mmCIF file of C-alpha atoms in Angstrom:
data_model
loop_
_atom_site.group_PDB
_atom_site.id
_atom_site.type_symbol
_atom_site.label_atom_id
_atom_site.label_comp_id
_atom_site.label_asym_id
_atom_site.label_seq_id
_atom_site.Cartn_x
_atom_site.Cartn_y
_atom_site.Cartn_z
ATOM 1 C CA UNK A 24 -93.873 -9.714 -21.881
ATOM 2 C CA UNK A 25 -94.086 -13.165 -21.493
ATOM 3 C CA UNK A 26 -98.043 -13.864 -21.429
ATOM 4 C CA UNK A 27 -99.245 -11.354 -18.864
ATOM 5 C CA UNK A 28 -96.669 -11.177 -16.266
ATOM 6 C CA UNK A 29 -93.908 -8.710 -17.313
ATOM 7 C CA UNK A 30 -89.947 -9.106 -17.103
ATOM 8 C CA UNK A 31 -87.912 -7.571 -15.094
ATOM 9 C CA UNK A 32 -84.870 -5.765 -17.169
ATOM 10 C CA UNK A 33 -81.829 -6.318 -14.962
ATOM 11 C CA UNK A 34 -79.155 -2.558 -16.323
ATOM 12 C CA UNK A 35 -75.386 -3.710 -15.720
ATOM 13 C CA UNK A 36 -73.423 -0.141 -14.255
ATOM 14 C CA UNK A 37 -71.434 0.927 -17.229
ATOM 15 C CA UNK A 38 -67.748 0.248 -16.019
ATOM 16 C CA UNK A 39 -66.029 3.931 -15.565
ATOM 17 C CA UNK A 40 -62.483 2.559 -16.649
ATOM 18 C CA UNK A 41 -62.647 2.444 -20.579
ATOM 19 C CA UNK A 42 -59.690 1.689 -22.822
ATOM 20 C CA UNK A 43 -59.102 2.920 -26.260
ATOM 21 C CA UNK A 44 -58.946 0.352 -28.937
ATOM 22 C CA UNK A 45 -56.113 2.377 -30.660
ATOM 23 C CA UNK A 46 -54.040 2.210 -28.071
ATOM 24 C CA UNK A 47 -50.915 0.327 -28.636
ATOM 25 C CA UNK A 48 -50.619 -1.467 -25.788
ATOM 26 C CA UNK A 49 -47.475 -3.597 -26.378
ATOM 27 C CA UNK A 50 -45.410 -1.126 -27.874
ATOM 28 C CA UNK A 51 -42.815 -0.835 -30.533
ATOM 29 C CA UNK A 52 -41.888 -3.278 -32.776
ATOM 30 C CA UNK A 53 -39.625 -5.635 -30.332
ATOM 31 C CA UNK A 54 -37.773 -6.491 -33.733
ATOM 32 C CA UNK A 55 -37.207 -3.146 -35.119
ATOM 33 C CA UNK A 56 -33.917 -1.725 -34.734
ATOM 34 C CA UNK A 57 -30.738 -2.961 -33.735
ATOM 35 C CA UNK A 58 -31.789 -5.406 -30.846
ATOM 36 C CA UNK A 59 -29.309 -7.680 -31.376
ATOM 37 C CA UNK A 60 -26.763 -5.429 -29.694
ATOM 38 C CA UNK A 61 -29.123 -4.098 -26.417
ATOM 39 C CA UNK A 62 -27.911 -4.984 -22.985
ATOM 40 C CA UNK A 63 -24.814 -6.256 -24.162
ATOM 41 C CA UNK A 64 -21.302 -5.231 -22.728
ATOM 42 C CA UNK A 65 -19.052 -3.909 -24.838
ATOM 43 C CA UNK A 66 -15.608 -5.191 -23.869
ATOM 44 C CA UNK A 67 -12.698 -3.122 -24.529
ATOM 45 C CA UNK A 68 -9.186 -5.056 -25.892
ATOM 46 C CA UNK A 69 -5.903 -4.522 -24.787
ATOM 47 C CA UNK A 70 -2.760 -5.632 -25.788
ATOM 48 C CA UNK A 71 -1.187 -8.468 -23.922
ATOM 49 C CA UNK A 72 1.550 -7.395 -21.630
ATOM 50 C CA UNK A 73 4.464 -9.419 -19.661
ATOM 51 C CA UNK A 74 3.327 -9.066 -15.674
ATOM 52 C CA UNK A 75 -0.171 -7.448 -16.293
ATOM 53 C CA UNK A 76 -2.121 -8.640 -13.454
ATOM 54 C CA UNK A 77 -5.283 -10.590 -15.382
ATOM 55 C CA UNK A 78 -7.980 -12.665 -13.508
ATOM 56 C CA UNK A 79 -9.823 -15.153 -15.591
ATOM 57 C CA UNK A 80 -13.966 -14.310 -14.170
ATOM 58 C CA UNK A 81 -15.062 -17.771 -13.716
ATOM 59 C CA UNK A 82 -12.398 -19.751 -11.726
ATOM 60 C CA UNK A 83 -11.321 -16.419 -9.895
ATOM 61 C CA UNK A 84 -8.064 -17.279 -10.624
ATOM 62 C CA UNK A 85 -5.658 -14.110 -10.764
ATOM 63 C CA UNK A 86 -1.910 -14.103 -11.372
ATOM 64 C CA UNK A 87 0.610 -12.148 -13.668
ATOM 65 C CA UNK A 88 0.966 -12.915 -17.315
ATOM 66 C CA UNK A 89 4.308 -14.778 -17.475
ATOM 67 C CA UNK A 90 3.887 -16.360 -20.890
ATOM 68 C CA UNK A 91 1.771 -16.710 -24.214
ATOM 69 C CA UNK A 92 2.177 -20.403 -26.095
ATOM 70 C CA UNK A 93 -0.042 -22.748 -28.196
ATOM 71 C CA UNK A 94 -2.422 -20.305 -27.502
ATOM 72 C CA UNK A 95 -2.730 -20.187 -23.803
ATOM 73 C CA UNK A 96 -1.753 -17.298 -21.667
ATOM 74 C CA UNK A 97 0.001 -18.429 -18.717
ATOM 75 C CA UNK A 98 -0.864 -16.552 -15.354
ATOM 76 C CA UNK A 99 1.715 -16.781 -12.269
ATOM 77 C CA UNK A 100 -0.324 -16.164 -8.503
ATOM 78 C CA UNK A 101 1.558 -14.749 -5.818
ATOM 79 C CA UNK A 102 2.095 -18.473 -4.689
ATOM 80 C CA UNK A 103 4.811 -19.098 -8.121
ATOM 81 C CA UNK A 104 2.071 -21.683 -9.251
ATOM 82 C CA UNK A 105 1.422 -20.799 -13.120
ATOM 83 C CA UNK A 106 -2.035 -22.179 -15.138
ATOM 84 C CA UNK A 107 -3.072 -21.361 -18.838
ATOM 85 C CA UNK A 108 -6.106 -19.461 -20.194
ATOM 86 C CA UNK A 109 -7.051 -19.844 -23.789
ATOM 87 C CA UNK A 110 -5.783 -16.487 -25.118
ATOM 88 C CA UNK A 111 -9.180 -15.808 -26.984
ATOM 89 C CA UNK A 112 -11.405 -15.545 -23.577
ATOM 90 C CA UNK A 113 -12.021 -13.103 -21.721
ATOM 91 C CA UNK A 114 -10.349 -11.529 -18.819
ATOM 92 C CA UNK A 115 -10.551 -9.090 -15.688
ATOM 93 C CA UNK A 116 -8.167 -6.421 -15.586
ATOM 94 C CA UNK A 117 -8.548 -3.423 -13.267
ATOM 95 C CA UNK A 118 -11.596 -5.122 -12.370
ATOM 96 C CA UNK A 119 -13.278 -4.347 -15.859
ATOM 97 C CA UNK A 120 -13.606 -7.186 -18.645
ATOM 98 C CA UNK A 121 -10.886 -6.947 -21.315
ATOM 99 C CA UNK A 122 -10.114 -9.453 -24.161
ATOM 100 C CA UNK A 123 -6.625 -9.351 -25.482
ATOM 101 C CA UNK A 124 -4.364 -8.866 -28.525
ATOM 102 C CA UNK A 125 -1.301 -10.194 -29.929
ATOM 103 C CA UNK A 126 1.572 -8.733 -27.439
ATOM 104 C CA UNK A 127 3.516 -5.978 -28.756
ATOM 105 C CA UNK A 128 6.713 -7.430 -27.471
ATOM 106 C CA UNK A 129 7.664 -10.516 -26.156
ATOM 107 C CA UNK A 130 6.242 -11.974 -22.679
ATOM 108 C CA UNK A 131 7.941 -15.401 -22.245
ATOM 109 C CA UNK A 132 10.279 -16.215 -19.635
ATOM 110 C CA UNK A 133 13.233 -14.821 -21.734
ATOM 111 C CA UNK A 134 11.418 -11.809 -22.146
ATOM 112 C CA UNK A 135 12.069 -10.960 -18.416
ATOM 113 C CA UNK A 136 16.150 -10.662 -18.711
ATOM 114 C CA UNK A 137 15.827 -8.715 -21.404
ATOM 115 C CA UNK A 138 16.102 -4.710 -20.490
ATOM 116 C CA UNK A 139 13.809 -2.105 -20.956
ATOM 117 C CA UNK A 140 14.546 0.717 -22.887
ATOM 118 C CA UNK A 141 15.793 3.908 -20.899
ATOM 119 C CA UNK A 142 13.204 6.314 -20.156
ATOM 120 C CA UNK A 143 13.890 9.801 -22.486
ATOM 121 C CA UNK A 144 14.171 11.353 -19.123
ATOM 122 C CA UNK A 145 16.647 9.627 -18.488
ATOM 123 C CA UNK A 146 15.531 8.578 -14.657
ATOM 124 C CA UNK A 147 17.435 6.377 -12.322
ATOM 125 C CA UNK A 148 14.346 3.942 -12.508
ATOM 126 C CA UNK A 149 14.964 3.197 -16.207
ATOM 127 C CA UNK A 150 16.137 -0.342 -16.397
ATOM 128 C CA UNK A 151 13.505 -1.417 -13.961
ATOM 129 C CA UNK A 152 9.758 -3.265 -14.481
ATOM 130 C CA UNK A 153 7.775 -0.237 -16.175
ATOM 131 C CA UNK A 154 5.401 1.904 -14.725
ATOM 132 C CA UNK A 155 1.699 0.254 -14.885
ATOM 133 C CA UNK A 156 -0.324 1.377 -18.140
ATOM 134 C CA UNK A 157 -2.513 4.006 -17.812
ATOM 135 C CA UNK A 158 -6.218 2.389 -17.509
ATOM 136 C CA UNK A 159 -9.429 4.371 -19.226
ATOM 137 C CA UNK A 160 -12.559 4.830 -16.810
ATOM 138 C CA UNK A 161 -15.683 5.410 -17.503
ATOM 139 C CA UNK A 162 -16.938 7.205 -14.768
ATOM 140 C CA UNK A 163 -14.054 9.984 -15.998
ATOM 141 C CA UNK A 164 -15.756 10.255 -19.702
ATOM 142 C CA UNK A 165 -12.665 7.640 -20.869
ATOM 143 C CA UNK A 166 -10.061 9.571 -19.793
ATOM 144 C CA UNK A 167 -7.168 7.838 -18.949
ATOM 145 C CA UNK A 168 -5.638 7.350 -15.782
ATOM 146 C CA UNK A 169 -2.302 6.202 -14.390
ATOM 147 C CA UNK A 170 -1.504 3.715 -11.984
ATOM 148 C CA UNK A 171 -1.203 6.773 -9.304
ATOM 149 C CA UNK A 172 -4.764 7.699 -9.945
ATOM 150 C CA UNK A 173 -3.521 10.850 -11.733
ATOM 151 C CA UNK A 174 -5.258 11.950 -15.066
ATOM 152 C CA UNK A 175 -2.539 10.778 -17.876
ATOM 153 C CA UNK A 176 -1.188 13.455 -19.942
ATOM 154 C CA UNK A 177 -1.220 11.546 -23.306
ATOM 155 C CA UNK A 178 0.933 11.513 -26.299
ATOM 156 C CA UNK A 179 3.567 13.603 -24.397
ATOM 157 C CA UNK A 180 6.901 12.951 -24.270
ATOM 158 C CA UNK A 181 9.147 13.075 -21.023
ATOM 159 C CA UNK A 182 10.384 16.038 -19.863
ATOM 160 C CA UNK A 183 14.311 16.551 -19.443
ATOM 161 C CA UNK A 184 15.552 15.704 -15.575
ATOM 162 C CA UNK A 185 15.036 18.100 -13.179
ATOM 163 C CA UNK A 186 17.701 19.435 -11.023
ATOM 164 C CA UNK A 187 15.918 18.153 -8.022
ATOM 165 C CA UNK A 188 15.470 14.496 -6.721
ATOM 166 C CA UNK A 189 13.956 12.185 -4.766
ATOM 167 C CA UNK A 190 15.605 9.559 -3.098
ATOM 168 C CA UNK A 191 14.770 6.254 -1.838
ATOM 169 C CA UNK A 192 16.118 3.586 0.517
ATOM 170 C CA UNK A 193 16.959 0.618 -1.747
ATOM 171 C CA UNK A 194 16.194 -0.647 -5.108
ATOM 172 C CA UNK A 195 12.915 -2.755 -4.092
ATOM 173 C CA UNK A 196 11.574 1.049 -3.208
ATOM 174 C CA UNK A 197 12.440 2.736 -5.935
ATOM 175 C CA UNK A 198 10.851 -0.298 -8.297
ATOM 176 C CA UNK A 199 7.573 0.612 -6.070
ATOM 177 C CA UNK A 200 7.847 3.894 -7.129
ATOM 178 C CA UNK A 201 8.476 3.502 -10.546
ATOM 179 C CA UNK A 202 5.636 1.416 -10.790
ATOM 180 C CA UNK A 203 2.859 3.786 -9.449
ATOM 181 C CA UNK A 204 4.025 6.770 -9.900
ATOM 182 C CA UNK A 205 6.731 6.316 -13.044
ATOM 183 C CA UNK A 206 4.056 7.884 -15.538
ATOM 184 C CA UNK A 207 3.798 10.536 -13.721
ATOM 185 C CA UNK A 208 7.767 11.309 -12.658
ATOM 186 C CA UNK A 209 8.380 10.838 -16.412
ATOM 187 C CA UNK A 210 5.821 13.818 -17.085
ATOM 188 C CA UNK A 211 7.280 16.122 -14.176
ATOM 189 C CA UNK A 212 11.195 14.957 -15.053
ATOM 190 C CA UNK A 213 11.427 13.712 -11.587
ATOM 191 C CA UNK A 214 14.318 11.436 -11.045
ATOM 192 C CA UNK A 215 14.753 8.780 -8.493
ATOM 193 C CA UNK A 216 17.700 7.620 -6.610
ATOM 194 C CA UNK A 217 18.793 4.979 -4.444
ATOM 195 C CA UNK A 218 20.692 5.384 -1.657
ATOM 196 C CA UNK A 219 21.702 1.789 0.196
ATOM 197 C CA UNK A 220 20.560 2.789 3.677
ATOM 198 C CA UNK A 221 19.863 6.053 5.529
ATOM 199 C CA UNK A 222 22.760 5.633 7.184
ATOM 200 C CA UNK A 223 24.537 7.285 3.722
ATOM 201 C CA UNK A 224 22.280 10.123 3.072
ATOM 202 C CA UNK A 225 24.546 12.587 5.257
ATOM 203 C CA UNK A 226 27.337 11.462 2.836
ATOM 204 C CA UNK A 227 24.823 12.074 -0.354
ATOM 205 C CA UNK A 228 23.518 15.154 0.910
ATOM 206 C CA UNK A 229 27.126 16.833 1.311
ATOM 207 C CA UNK A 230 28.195 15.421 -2.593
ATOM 208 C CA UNK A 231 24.563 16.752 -3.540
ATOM 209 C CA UNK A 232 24.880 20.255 -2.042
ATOM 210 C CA UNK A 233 20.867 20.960 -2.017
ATOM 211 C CA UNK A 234 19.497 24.224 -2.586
ATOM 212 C CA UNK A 235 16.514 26.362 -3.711
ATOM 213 C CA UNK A 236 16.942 25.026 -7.409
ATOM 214 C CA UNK A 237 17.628 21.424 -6.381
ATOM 215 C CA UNK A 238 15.603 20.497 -3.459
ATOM 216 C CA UNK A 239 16.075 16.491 -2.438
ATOM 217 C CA UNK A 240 13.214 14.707 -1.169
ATOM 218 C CA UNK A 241 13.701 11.623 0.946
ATOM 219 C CA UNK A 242 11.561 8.846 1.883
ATOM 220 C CA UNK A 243 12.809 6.768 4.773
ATOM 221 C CA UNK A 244 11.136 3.207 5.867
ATOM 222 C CA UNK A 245 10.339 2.822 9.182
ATOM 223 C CA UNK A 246 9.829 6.283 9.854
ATOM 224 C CA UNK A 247 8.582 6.356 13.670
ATOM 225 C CA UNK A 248 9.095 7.907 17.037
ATOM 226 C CA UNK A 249 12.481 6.575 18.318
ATOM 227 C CA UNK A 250 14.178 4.497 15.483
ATOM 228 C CA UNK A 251 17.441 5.032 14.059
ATOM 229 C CA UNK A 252 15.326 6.451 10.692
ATOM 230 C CA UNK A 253 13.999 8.959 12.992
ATOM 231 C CA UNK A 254 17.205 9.589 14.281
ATOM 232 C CA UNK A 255 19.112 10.167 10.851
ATOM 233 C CA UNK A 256 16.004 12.050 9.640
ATOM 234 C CA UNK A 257 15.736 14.405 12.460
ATOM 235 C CA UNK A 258 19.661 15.213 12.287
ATOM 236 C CA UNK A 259 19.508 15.637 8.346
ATOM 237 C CA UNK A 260 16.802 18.014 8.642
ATOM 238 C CA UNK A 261 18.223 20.611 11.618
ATOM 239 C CA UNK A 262 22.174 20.524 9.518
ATOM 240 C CA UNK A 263 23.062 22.514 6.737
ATOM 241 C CA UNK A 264 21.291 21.376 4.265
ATOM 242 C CA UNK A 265 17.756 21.249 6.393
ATOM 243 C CA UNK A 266 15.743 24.624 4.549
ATOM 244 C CA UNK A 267 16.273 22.666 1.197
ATOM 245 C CA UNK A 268 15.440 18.642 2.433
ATOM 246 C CA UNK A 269 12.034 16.669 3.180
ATOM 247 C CA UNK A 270 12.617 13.468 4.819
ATOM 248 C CA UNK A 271 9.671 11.836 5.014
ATOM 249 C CA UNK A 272 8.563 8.015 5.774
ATOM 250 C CA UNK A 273 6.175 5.302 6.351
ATOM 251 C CA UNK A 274 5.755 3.358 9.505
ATOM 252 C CA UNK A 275 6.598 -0.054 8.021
ATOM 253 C CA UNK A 276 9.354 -2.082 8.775
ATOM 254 C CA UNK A 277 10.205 -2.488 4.769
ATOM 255 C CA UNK A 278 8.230 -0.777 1.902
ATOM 256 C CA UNK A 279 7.156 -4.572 1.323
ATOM 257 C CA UNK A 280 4.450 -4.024 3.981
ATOM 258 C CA UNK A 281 3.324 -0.752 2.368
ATOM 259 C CA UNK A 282 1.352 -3.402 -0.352
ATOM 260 C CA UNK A 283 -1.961 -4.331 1.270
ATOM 261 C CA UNK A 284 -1.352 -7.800 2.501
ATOM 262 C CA UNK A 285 -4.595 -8.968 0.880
ATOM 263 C CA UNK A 286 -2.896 -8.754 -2.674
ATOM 264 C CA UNK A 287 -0.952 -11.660 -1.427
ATOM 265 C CA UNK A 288 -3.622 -13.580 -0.248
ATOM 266 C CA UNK A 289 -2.965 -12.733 3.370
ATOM 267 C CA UNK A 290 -5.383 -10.831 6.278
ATOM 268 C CA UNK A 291 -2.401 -9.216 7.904
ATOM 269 C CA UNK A 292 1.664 -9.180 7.364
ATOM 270 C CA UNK A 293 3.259 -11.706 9.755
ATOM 271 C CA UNK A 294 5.162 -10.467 12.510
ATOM 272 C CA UNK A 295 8.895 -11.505 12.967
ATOM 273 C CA UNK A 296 11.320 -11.626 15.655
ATOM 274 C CA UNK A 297 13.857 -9.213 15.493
ATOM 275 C CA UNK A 298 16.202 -11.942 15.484
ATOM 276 C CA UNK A 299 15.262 -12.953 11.957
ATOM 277 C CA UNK A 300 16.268 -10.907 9.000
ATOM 278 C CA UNK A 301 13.025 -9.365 8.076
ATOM 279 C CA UNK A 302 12.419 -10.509 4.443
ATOM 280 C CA UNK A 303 13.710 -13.486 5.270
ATOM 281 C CA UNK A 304 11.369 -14.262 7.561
ATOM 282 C CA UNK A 305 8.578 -13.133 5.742
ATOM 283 C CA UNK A 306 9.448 -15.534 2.894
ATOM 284 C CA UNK A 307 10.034 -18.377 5.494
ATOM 285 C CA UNK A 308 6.210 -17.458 7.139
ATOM 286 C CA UNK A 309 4.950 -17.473 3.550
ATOM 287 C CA UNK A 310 6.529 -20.771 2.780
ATOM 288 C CA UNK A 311 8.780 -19.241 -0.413
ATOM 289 C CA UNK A 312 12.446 -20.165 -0.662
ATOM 290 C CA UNK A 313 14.556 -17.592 1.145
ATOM 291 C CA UNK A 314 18.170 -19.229 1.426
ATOM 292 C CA UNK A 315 19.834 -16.734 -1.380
ATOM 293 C CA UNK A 316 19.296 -13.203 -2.257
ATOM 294 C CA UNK A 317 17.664 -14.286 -5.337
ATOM 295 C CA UNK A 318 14.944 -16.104 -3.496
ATOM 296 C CA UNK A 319 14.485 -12.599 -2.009
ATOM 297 C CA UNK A 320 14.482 -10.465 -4.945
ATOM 298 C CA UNK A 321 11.918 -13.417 -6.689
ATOM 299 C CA UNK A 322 10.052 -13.187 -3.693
ATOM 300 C CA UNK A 323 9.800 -9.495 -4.231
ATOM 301 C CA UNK A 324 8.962 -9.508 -7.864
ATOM 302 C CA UNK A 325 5.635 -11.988 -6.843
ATOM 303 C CA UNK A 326 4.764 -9.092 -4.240
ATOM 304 C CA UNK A 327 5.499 -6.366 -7.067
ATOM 305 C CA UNK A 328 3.658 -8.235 -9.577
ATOM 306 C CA UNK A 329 0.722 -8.049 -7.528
ATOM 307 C CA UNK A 330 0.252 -4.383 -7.222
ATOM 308 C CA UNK A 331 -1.884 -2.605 -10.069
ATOM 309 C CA UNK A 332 -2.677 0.844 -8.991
ATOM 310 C CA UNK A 333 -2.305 3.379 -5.757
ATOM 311 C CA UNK A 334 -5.422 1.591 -4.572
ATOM 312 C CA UNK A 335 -3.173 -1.859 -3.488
ATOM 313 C CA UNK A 336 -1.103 0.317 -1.005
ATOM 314 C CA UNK A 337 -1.549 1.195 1.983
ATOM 315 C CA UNK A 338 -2.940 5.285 2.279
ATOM 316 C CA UNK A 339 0.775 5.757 4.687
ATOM 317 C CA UNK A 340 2.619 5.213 1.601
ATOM 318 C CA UNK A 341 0.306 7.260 -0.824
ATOM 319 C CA UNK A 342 0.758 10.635 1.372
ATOM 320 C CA UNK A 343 4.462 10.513 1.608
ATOM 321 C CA UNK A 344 4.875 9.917 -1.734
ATOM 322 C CA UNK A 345 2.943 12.719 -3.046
ATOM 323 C CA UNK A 346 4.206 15.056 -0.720
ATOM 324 C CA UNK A 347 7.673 14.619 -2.030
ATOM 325 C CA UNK A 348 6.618 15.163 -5.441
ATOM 326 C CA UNK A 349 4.858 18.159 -4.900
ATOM 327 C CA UNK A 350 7.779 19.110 -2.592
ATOM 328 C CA UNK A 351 10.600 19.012 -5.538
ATOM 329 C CA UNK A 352 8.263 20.070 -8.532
ATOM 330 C CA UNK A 353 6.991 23.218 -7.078
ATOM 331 C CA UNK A 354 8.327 26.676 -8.791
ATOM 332 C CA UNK A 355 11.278 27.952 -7.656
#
């Protein structure tokens, strides 16, 4: 009491949320451990290859390798126009981050006439640019994959040919071929022919003499209601030789349109007169020299250079494709 008057005792609630002084409320030791290495990417290496498709991840810029020199790899974009990378930075490949490592064989210009060794299966596509390497994903558990989208049978060697075959139009299809789906042929002992225009495959068929054992497989370009493919295809497949043939085909005027055109930096193939020579004209549209058949077959390679996996062409392609494989690889 102060004198006589008394004092009023004011009784704060007792607050219901209580927190225990032993409670750790920050957690571990930040420092403990091996910190240093959380959150970061591990980025796989590769070897450097001649015409692996790199992008470098902060100019965007994407192009083939063409060459590796005072430590610069040089990258070639659909346009022909070639810059350097410092070899020791990192790249996109597949669309996952790589660095690289000394080549295994040579990738400069010279590198390029040089031939490949023949494939132990001894295909008709030996001799032509390899079949892309097989790419590990991790979505699969690191299994690898080939440029087909097929899992890759590793450390296998090819099989001996099989009697049966599948033939193609022209080279520039076959090299498509080979390139997607060469890993894969290799495994079955698939081999590919050419055959310089449908127009001949009556001819091949008769020197061929198909049967049960050795079926043929045939993919035809411009495979649609009315064309001369159609034609030849539709003839070929009620003669003689019809219970043992597939002809099958895209819609495209050339397998060149089978690549998406945004690999090339374009929103849609251009459309040309029938009076111009088709390849031709593309080049012409696309600005690329197109006076010789070399400009053509360059131009070709820069398209071909370009594709990575099954996923840059188009789904009409895809189908045919692995029809005819299943076609001439299943059992007798």
């Amino acid at each position: 009491m102060m004198g006589d008057r008394p004092v009023d005792v004011v009784r704060t609630p007792v607050d219901s949320t209580l927190v225990r002084v032993d409670e750790d409320r920050y957690g571990s030791d930040v420092l403990s451990g091996d910190w240093r290495s959380r959150g970061v990417q591990k980025v796989r290496q590769v070897p450097l290859e001649r015409d692996m498709v790199l992008e470098d991840p902060d100019s965007g810029w994407a192009g083939a390798v063409v060459g590796l020199e005072a430590g610069n790899v040089s990258l070639e974009d659909w346009k022909g126009r070639v810059r350097a990378f410092p070899f020791v930075g990192q790249f996109l490949l597949e669309g996952e981050l790589v660095t690289l490592t000394r080549p295994q064989a040579p990738v400069g210009r010279s590198a390029a006439a040089a031939p490949p060794a023949r494939s132990t299966a001894g295909t008709a596509t030996a001799g032509r640019p390899g079949a892309a390497p097989a790419v590990r994903h991790a979505s699969d558990g690191g299994r690898l994959r080939t440029a087909s989208g097929s899992f890759a049978v590793e450390q296998q060697r090819a099989r001996v040919a099989l009697p049966s075959r599948i033939m193609v139009e022209g080279k520039h299809d076959a090299e498509l071929v080979e390139k997607v789906w060469g890993a894969d042929l290799r495994v079955e002992g698939v081999v590919v022919e050419e055959l310089s225009g449908v127009d001949n495959l009556a001819d091949v068929l008769d020197d061929f003499r198909p049967t049960r054992e050795r079926r043929v497989g045939v993919l035809v370009d411009h495979l649609v209601p009315g064309s001369k493919e159609s034609r030849s295809a539709d003839a070929v497949m009620r003669g003689k030789w019809g219970a043992h043939v597939l002809v099958v085909g895209h819609p495209f005027v050339d397998v060149w349109q089978s690549v998406k055109p945004a690999r090339v930096g374009l929103q849609a193939w251009p459309t040309i007169p029938r009076s111009i020579e088709w390849k031709a004209g593309i080049c012409q549209a696309l600005g690329w020299p197109h006076a010789e058949q070399a400009d053509i077959a360059r131009a070709w390679q820069r398209i071909l250079g370009q594709v990575r996996t099954f996923a840059d062409l188009e789904p009409q392609l895809l189908g045919r494709v692995e029809e005819l494989i299943d076609f001439v690889t299943e059992p007798v």
